[in-house]
CSV table of C-alpha atoms and ligand atoms in Angstrom, one decimal:
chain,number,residue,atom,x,y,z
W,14,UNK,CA,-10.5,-31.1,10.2
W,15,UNK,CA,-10.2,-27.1,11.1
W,16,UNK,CA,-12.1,-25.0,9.8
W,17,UNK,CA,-10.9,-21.8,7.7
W,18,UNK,CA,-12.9,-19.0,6.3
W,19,UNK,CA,-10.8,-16.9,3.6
W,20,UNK,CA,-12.7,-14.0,3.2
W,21,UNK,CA,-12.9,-12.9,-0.4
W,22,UNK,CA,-12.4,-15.4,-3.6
W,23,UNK,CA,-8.6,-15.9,-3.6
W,24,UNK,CA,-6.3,-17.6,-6.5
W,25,UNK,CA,-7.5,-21.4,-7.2
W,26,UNK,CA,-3.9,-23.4,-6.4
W,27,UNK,CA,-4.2,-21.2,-2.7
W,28,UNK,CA,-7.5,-22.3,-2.4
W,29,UNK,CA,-6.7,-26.3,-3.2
W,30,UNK,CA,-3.5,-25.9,-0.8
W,31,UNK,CA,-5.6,-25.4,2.1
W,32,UNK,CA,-8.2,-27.7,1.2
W,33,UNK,CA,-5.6,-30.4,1.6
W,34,UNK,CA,-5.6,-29.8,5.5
W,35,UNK,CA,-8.6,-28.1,6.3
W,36,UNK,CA,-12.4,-27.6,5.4
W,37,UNK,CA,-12.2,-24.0,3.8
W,38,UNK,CA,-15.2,-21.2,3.0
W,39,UNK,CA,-14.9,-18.8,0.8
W,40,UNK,CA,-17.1,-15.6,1.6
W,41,UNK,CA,-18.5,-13.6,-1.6
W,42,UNK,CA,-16.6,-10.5,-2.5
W,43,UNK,CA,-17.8,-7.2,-0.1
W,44,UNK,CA,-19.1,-9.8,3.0
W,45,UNK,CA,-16.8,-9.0,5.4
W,46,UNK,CA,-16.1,-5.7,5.4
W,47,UNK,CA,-18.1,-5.1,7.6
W,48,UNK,CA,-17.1,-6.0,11.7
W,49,UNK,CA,-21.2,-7.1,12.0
W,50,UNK,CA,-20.4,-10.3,9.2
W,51,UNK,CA,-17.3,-11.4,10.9
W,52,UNK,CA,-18.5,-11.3,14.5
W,53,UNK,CA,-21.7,-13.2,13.2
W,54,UNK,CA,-19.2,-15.5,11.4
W,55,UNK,CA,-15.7,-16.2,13.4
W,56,UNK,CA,-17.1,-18.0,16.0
W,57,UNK,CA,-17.3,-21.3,13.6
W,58,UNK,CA,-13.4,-21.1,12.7
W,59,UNK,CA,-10.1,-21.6,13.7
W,60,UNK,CA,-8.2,-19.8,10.8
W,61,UNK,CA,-9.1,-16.9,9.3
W,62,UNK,CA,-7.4,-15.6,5.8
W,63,UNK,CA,-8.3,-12.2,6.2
W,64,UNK,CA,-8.0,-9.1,2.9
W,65,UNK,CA,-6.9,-5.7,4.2
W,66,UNK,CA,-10.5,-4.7,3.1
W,67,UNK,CA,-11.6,-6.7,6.7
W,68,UNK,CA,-12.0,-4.8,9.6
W,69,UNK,CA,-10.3,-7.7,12.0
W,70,UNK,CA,-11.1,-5.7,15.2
W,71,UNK,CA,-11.2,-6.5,19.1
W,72,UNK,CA,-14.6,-7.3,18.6
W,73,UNK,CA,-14.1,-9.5,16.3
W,74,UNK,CA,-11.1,-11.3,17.6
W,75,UNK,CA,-13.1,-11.5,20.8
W,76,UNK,CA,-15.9,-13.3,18.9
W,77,UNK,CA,-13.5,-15.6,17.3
W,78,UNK,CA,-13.8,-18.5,20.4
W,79,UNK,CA,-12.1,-21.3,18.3
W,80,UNK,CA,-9.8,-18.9,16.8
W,81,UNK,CA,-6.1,-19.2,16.6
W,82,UNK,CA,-4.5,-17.6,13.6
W,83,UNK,CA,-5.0,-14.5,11.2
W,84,UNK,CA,-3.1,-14.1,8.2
W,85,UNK,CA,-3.3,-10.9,6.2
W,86,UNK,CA,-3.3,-11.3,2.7
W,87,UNK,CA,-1.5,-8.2,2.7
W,88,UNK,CA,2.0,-6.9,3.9
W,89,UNK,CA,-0.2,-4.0,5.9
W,90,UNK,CA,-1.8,-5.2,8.7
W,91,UNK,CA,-3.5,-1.8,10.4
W,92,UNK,CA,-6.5,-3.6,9.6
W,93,UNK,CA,-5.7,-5.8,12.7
W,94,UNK,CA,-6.2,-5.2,16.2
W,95,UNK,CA,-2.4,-6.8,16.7
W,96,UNK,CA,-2.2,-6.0,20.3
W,97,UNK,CA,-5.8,-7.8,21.4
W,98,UNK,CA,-4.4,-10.8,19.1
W,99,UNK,CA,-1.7,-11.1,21.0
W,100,UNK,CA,-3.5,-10.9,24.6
W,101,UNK,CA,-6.4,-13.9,23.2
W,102,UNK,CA,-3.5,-15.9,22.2
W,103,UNK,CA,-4.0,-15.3,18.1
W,104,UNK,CA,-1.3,-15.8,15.8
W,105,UNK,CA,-0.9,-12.9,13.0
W,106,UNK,CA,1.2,-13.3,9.4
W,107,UNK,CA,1.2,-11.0,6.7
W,108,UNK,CA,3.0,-11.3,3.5
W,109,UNK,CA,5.9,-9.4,3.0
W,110,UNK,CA,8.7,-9.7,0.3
W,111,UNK,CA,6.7,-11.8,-2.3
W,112,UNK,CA,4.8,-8.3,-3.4
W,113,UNK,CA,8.3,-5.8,-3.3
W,114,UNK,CA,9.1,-6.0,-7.0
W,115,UNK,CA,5.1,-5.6,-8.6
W,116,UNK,CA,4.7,-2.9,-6.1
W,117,UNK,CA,8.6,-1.1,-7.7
W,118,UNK,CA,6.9,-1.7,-11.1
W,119,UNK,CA,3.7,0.0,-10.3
W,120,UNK,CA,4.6,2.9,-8.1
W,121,UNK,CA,7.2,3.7,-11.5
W,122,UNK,CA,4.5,3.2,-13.7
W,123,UNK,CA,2.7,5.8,-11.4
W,124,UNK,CA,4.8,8.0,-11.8
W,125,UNK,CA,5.7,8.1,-15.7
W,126,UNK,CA,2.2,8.4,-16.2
W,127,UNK,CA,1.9,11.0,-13.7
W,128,UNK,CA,5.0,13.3,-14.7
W,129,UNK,CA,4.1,12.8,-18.7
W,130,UNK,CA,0.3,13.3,-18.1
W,131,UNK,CA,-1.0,10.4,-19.7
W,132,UNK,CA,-4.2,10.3,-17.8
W,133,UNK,CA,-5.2,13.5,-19.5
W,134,UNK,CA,-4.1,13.5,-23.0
W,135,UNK,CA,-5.5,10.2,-23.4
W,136,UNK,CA,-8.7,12.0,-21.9
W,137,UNK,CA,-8.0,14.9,-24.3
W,138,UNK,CA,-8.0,12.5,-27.4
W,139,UNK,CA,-10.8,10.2,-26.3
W,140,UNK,CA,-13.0,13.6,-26.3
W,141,UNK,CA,-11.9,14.4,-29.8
W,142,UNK,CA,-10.2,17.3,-29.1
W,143,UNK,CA,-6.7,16.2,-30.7
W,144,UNK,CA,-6.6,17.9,-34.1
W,145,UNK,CA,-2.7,18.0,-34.7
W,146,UNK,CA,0.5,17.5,-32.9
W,147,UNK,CA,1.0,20.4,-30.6
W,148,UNK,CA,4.6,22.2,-29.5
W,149,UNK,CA,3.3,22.9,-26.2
W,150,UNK,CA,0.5,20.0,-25.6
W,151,UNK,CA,0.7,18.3,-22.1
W,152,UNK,CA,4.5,19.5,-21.4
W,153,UNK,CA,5.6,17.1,-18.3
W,154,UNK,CA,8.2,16.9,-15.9
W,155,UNK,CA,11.3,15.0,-17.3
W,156,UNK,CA,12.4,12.7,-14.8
W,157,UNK,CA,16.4,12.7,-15.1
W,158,UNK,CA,18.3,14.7,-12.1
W,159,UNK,CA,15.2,15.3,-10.2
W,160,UNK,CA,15.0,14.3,-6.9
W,161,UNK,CA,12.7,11.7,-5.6
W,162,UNK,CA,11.7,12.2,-1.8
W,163,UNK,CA,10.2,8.6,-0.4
W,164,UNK,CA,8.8,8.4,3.0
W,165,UNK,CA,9.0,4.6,4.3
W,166,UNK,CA,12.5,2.9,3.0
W,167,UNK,CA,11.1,-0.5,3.7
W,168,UNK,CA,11.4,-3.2,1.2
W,169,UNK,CA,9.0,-1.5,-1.4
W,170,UNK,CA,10.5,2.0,-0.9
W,171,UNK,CA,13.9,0.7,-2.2
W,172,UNK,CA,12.5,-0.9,-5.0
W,173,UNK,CA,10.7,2.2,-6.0
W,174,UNK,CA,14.1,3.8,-5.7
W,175,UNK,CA,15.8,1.5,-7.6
W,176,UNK,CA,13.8,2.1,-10.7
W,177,UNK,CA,14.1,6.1,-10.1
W,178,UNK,CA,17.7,6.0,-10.0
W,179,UNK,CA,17.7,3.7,-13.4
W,180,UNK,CA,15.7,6.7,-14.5
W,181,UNK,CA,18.7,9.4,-13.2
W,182,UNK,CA,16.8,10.8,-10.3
W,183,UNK,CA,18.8,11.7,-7.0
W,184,UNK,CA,17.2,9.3,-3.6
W,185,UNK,CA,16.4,11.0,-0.6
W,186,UNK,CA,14.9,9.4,2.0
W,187,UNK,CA,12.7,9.4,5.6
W,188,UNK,CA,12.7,6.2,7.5
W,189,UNK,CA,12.4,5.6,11.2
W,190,UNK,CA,16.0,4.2,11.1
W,191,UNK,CA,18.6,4.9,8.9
W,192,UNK,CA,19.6,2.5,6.3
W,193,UNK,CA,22.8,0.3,6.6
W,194,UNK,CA,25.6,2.2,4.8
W,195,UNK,CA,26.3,-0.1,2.5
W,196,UNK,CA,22.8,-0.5,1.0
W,197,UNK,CA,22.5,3.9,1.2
W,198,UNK,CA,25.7,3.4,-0.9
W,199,UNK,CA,24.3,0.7,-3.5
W,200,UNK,CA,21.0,2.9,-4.0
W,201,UNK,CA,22.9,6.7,-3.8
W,202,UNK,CA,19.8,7.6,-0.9
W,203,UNK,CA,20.4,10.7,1.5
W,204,UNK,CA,18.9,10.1,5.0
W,205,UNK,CA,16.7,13.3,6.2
W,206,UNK,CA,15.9,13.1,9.5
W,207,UNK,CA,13.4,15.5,8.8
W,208,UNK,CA,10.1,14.6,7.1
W,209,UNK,CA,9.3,18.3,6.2
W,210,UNK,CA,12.8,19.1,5.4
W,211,UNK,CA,12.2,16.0,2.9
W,212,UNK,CA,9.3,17.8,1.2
W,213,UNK,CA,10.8,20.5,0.6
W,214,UNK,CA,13.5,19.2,-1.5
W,215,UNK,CA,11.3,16.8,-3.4
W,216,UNK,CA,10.4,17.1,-7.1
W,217,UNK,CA,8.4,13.8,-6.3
W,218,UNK,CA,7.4,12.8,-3.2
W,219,UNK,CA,6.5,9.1,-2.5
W,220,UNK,CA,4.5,7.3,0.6
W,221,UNK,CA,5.6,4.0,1.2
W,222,UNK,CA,5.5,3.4,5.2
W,223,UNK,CA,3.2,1.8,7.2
W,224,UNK,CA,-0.2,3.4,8.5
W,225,UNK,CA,0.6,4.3,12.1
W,226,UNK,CA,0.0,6.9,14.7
W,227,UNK,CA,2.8,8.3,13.4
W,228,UNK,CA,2.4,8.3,9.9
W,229,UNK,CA,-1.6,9.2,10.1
W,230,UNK,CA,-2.1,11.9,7.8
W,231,UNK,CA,1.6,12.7,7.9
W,232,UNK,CA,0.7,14.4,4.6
W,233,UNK,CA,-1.4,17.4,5.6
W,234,UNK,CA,-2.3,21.3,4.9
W,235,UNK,CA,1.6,22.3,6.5
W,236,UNK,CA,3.9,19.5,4.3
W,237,UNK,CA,1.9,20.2,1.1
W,238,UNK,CA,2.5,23.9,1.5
W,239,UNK,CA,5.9,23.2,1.9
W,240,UNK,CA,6.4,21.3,-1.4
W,241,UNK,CA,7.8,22.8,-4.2
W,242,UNK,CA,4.6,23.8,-6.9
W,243,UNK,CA,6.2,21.4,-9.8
W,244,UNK,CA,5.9,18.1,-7.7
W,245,UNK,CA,4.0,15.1,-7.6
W,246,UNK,CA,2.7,12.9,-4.9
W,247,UNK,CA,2.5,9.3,-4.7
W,248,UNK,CA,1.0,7.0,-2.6
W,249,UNK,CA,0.9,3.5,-2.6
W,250,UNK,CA,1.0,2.9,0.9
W,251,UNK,CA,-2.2,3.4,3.2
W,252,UNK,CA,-4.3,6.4,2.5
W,253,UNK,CA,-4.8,7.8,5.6
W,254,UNK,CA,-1.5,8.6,5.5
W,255,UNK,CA,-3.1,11.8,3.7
W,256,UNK,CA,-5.3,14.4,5.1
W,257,UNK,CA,-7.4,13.2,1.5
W,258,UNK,CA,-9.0,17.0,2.3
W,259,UNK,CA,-5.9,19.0,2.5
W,260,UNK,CA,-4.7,17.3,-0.6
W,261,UNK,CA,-7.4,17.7,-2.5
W,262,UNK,CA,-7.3,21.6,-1.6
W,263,UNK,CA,-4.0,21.8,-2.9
W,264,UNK,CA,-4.3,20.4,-6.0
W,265,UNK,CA,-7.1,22.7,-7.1
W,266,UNK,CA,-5.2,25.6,-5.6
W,267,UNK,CA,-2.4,24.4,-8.0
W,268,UNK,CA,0.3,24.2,-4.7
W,269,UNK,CA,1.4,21.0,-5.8
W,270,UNK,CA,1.7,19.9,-9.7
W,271,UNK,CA,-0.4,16.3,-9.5
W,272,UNK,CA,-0.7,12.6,-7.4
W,273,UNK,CA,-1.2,9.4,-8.2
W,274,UNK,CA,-3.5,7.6,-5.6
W,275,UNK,CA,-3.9,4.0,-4.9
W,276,UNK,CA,-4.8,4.0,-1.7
W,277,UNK,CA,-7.8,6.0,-0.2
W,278,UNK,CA,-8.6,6.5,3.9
W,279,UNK,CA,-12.0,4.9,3.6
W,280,UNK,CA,-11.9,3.1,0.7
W,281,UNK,CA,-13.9,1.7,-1.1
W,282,UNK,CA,-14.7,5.6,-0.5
W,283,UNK,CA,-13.0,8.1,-2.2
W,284,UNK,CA,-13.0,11.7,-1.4
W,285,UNK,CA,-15.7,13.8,-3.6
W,286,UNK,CA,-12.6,16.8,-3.6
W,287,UNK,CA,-10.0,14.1,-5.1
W,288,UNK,CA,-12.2,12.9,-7.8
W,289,UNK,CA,-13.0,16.3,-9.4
W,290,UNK,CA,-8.9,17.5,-9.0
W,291,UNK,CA,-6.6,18.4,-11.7
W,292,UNK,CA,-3.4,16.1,-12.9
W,293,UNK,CA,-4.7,13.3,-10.5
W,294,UNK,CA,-4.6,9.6,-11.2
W,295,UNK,CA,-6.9,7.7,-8.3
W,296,UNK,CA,-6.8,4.0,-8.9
W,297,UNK,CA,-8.2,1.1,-6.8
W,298,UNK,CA,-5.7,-0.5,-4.9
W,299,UNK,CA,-3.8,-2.7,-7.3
W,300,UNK,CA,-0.8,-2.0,-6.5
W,301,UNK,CA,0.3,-6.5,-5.8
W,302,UNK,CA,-1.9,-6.9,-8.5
W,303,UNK,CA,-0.5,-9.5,-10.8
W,304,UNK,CA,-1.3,-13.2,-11.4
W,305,UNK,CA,2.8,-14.1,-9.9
W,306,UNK,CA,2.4,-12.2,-7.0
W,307,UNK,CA,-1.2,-12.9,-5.4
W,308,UNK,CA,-0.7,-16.4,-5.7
W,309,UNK,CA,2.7,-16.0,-4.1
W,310,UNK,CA,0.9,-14.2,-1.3
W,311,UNK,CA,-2.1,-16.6,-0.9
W,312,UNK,CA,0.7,-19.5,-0.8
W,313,UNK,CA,2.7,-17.5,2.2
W,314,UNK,CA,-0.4,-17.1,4.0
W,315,UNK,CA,-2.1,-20.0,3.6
W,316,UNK,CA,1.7,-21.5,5.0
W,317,UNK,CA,1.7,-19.3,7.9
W,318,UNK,CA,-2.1,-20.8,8.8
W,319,UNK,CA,-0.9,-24.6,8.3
W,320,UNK,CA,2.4,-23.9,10.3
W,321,UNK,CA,-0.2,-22.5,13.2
W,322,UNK,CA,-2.7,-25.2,12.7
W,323,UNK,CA,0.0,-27.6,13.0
W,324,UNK,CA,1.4,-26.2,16.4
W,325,UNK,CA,4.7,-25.2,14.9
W,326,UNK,CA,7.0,-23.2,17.3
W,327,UNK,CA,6.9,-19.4,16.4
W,328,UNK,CA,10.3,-18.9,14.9
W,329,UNK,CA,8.8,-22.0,12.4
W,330,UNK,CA,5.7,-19.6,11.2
W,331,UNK,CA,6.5,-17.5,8.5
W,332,UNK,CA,6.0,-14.0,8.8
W,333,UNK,CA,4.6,-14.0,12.4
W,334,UNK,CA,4.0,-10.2,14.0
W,335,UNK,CA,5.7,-10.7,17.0
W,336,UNK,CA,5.0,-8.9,20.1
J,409,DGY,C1,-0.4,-4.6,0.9
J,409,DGY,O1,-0.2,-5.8,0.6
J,409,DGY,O2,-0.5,-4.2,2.1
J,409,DGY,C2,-0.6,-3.6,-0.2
J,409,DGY,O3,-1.5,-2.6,0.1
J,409,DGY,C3,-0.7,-4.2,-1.5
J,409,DGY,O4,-0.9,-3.2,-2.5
């Protein structure tokens, strides 16, 4: 029987699927995030079902002798060293499309709880200092005919835009390729070819791309200053798509209005500068996180590890990163 080690406790009906075809171990929760444990570890297996939390590095993909797949129970894979994959001979999956619509949900519940300040006046009233309604207590931003800049028009991006536009905000958007016309047309998006161009017409500006060398804290001291002083940052993608310093600067400097933040550079880490900031909402990376869709993304993984396992061409495995 192979052997697979998934790295942190995943949903039960995951874990019984790939105990019908393999012996499976499940590390404790925090083990492997660390490349030391999965070095000392890989050696013994020929799957690994790896969290973005796991530092799956050349090292350890080198150490991983019987190794033959990875599968990221993640769409966002920078936590893989892709290229040295590819060179052992190590299949990589990630999960993509089962998580679009939770991640639309949650990136519009960011920001409705970001633009009305919820955060704070439910701070204000836990502290006891409500004592009547107020004409001018925790004014927000109103989110009708603003304009919603979003950085990455992937699958998540448009769903995030979907929901603005049900909420009357104009799309503009920054993608490494321009969308198709006719789905530009279906979600009223501009193209700006410009990322800074971008943040200077947004009233809200929203991180959804990958983490790349491109996109590597794309956000920084320059963009911020160029965004107006009313808006709002999101960022559900990776967080070192933020200089977290820079940010952090100008939100107490009042240069931009607020963020929401559920991503962080070194997380579980989170900048000292970010937690003591004004109108900022710093959560821990939930943004898949409900019952439908992590079982949908343990079940595409734990496919994509079976299809390997059983020496399926590549066009059969599910969400393979090609070459
Ligand atoms: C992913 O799957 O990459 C996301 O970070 C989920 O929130």
């Amino acid at each position: 029987m192979p052997k697979i080690l998934i790295t942190e406790p995943i949903p039960d009906e995951v874990i019984a699927y790939l105990e019908s075809f393999a012996s499976v171990t499940i590390g404790k929760k925090g083990t492997y995030q660390s490349e030391e444990a999965l070095v000392r570890d890989i050696p013994d297996y020929d799957g690994l079902l790896s969290m973005l939390s796991n530092p799956v590095s050349d090292t350890v993909l080198k150490a991983g002798k019987n190794l033959k797949v990875v599968a990221n129970f993640a769409v966002g894979y920078d936590n893989i060293d892709v290229e040295t994959a590819h060179k052992l001979e190590i299949k990589v999956a990630n999960t993509p499309d089962v998580l679009t619509e939770a991640c639309g949900d949650y990136a519009m519940g960011l920001l409705l709880a970001l633009s009305r300040k919820f955060k704070e006046a439910e701070q204000y009233l836990r502290d006891g200092k409500f004592t009547g309604w107020e004409p001018l207590g925790f004014l927000g931003m109103e989110l009708r005919d603003r304009t919603i800049g979003i950085i990455g028009m992937g699958r998540i991006g448009q769903a995030f835009a979907n929901r603005a536009r049900a909420f009357g905000m104009n799309i503009i958007y920054h993608n490494r390729a321009k969308l198709a016309e006719e789905i530009e047309k279906e979600l009223e998006a501009e193209f700006i070819s410009d990322h800074k161009e971008l943040a200077k017409r947004s009233d809200v500006l929203s991180l959804n791309c990958p983490l790349t060398n491109e996109t590597h804290h794309l956000v920084n001291q320059e963009l911020l200053e160029l965004m107006p002083e009313h808006a709002l940052l999101i960022n559900i993608s990776r967080g070192a798509v933020i200089d977290e310093a820079a940010l952090a600067q100008a939100l107490h400097s009042e240069k931009i209005a607020g963020a929401a933040l559920d991503v962080f550079e070194k997380e579980p880490e989170v900048h000292p500068d970010l937690l003591s900031a004004p109108n900022t909402i710093l959560l821990p990376h939930i943004a898949s996180a409900t019952h439908r869709t992590r079982e949908a993304i343990g079940m595409l993984a734990a496919k994509a590890i079976l299809s390997v396992l059983e020496g399926k061409p590549d066009h059969e495995i599910p969400n393979l990163i090609s070459r």
